[in-house]
CSV table of C-alpha atoms and ligand atoms in Angstrom, one decimal:
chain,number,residue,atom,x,y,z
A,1,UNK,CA,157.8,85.8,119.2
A,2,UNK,CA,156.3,82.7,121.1
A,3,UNK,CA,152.6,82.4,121.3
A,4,UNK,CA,150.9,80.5,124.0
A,5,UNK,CA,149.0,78.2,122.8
A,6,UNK,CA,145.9,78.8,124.9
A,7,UNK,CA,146.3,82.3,123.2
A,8,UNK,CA,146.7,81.3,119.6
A,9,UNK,CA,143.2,79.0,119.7
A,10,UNK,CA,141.5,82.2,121.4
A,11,UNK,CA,142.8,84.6,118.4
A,12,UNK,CA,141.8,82.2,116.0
A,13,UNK,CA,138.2,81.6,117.5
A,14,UNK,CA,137.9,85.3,117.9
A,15,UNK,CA,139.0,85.7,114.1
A,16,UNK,CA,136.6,82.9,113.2
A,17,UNK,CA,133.8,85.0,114.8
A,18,UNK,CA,134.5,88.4,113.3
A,19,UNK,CA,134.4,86.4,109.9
A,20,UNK,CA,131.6,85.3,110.2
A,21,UNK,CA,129.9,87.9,111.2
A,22,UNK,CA,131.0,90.0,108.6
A,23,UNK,CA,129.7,87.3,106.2
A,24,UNK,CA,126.4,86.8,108.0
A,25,UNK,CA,125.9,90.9,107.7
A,26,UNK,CA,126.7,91.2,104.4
A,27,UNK,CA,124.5,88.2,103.4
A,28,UNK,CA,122.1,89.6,105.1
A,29,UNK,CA,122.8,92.8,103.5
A,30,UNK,CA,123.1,92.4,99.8
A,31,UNK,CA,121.1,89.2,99.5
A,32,UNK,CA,118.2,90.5,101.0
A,33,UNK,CA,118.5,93.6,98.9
A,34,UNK,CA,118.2,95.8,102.1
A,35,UNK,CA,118.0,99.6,101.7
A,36,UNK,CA,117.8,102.8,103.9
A,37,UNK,CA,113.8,102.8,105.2
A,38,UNK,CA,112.4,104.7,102.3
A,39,UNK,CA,110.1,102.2,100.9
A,40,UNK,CA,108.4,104.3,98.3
A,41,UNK,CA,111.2,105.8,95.6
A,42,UNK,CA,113.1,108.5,95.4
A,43,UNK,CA,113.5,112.0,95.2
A,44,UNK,CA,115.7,115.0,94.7
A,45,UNK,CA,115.8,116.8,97.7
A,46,UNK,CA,117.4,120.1,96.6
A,47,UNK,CA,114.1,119.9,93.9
A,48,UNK,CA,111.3,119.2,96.5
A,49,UNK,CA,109.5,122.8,95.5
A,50,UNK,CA,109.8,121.2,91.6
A,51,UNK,CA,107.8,117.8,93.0
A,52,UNK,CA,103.7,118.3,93.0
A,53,UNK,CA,103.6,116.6,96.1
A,54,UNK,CA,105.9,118.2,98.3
A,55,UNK,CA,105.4,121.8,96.6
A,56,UNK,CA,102.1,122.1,98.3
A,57,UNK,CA,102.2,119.8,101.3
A,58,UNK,CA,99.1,118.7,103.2
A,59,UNK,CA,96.1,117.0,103.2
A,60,UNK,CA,94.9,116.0,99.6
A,61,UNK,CA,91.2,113.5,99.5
A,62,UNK,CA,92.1,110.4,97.4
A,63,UNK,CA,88.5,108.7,97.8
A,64,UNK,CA,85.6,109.0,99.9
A,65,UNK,CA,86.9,108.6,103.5
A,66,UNK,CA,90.5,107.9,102.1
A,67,UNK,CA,93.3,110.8,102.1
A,68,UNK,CA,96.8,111.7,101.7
A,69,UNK,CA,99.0,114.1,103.5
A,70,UNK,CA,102.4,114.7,101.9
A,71,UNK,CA,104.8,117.0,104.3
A,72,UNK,CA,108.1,117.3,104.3
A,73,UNK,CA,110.2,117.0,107.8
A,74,UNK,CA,112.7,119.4,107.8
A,75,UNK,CA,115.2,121.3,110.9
A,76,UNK,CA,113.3,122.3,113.4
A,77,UNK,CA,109.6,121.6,111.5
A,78,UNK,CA,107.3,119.8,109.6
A,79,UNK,CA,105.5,120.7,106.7
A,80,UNK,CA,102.4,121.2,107.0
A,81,UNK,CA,102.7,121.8,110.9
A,82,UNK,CA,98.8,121.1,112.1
A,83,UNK,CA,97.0,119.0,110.1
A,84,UNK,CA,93.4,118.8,110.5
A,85,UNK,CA,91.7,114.9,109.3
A,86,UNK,CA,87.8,114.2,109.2
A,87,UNK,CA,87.2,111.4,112.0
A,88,UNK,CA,87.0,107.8,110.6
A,89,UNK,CA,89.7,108.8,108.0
A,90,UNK,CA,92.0,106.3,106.6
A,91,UNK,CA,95.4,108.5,105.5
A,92,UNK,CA,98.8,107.5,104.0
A,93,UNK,CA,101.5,109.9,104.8
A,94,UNK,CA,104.2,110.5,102.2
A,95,UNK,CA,106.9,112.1,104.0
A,96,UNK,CA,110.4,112.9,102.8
A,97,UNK,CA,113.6,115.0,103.9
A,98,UNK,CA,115.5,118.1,102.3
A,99,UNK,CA,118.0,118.2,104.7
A,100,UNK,CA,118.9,115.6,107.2
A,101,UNK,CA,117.4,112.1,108.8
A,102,UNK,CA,114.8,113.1,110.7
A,103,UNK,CA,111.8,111.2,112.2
A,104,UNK,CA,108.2,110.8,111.6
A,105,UNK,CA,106.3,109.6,114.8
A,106,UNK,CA,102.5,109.8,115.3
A,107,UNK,CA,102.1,109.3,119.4
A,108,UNK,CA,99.0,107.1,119.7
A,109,UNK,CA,99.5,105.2,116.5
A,110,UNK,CA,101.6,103.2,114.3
A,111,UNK,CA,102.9,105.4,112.7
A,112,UNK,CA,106.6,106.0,113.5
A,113,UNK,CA,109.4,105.8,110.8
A,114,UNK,CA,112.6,107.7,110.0
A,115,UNK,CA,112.8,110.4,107.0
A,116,UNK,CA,115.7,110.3,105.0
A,117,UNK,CA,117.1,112.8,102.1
A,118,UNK,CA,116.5,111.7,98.9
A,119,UNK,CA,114.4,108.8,99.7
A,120,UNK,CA,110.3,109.1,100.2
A,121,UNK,CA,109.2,107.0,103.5
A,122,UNK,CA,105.3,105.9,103.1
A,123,UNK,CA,103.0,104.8,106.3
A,124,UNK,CA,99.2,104.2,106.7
A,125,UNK,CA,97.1,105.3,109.7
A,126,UNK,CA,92.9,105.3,110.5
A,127,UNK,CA,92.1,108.4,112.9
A,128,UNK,CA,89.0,107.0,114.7
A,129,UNK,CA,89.0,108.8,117.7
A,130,UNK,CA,88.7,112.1,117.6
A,131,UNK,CA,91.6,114.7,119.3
A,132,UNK,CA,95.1,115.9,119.0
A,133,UNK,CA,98.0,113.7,118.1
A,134,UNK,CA,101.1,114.8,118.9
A,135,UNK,CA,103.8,114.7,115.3
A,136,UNK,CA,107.5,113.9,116.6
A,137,UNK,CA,110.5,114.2,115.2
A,138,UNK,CA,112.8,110.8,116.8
A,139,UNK,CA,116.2,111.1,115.2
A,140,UNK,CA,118.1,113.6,116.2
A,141,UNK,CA,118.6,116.2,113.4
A,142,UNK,CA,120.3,119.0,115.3
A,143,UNK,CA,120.3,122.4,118.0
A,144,UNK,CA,116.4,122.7,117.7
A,145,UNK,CA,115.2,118.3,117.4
A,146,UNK,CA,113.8,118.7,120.8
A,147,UNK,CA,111.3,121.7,119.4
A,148,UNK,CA,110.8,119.8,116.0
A,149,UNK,CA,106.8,118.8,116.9
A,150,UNK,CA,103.5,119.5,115.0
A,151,UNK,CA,100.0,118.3,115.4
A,152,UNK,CA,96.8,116.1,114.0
A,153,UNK,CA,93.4,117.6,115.1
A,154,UNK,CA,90.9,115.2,113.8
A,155,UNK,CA,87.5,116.3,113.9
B,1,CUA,CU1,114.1,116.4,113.1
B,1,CUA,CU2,115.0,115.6,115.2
């Protein structure tokens, strides 16, 4: 089979480029030590109902004016699904998964990172203003994602 030659130096160069890629990705990958976005350990999640934290989900007082809410995202809810936070509250959410990736967005603050099974996903937020904030779920998990909401009523 004859090969043009204008053909053979654009297979090469397109060979060249997948190469590297692939080297750049997995340098990237493994040298950096990237994981999935659970930043804070892991967990069993057939044995989230043996963990403290996820047993009793909610909002737990650390310190004065800091708090923790644990909950657990799960098809089609979250756990707990309102939340009530005293106003001027700094909280850290520790969220994780028994099922499937879901998300964890607050609307309104910076919070907004996805939950995966098996892994615990930590963020920080201060409530200042006082309201609702709308909880989101921004993966798509399944039939019911678009109904997978709760709420923040800080006070
Ligand atoms: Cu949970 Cu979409």
């Amino acid at each position: 089979m004859k090969i043009h030659a204008i053909e053979r130096i654009w297979l090469i160069v397109g060979g060249a480029m997948l190469v590297l890629f692939l080297v750049l990705l997995s340098a990237a990958a493994f040298g950096e030590g990237l994981m999935p976005p659970g930043d804070a350990g892991r967990v069993d999640p057939q044995k989230l109902a043996q963990d403290p934290r996820f047993a009793t989900p909610g909002l737990k007082a650390l310190s004065a004016g800091h708090y923790e809410v644990d909950a657990v995202a799960r098809m089609f809810t979250f756990q707990p699904n309102q939340i009530e936070i005293p106003r001027g509250a700094e909280v850290k959410f520790v969220v994780t998964s028994p099922d499937v990736i879901h998300g964890f967005e607050i609307a309104g603050t910076n919070v907004n990172d996805m939950v995966v099974p098996g892994y615990i996903t930590e963020m920080s937020a201060h409530f200042d203003k006082p309201g609702e904030y709308l909880i989101l779920c921004n993966e798509y998990c399944g039939a019911g994602h678009q109904a997978m909401m709760g709420k923040i009523v800080v006070k």
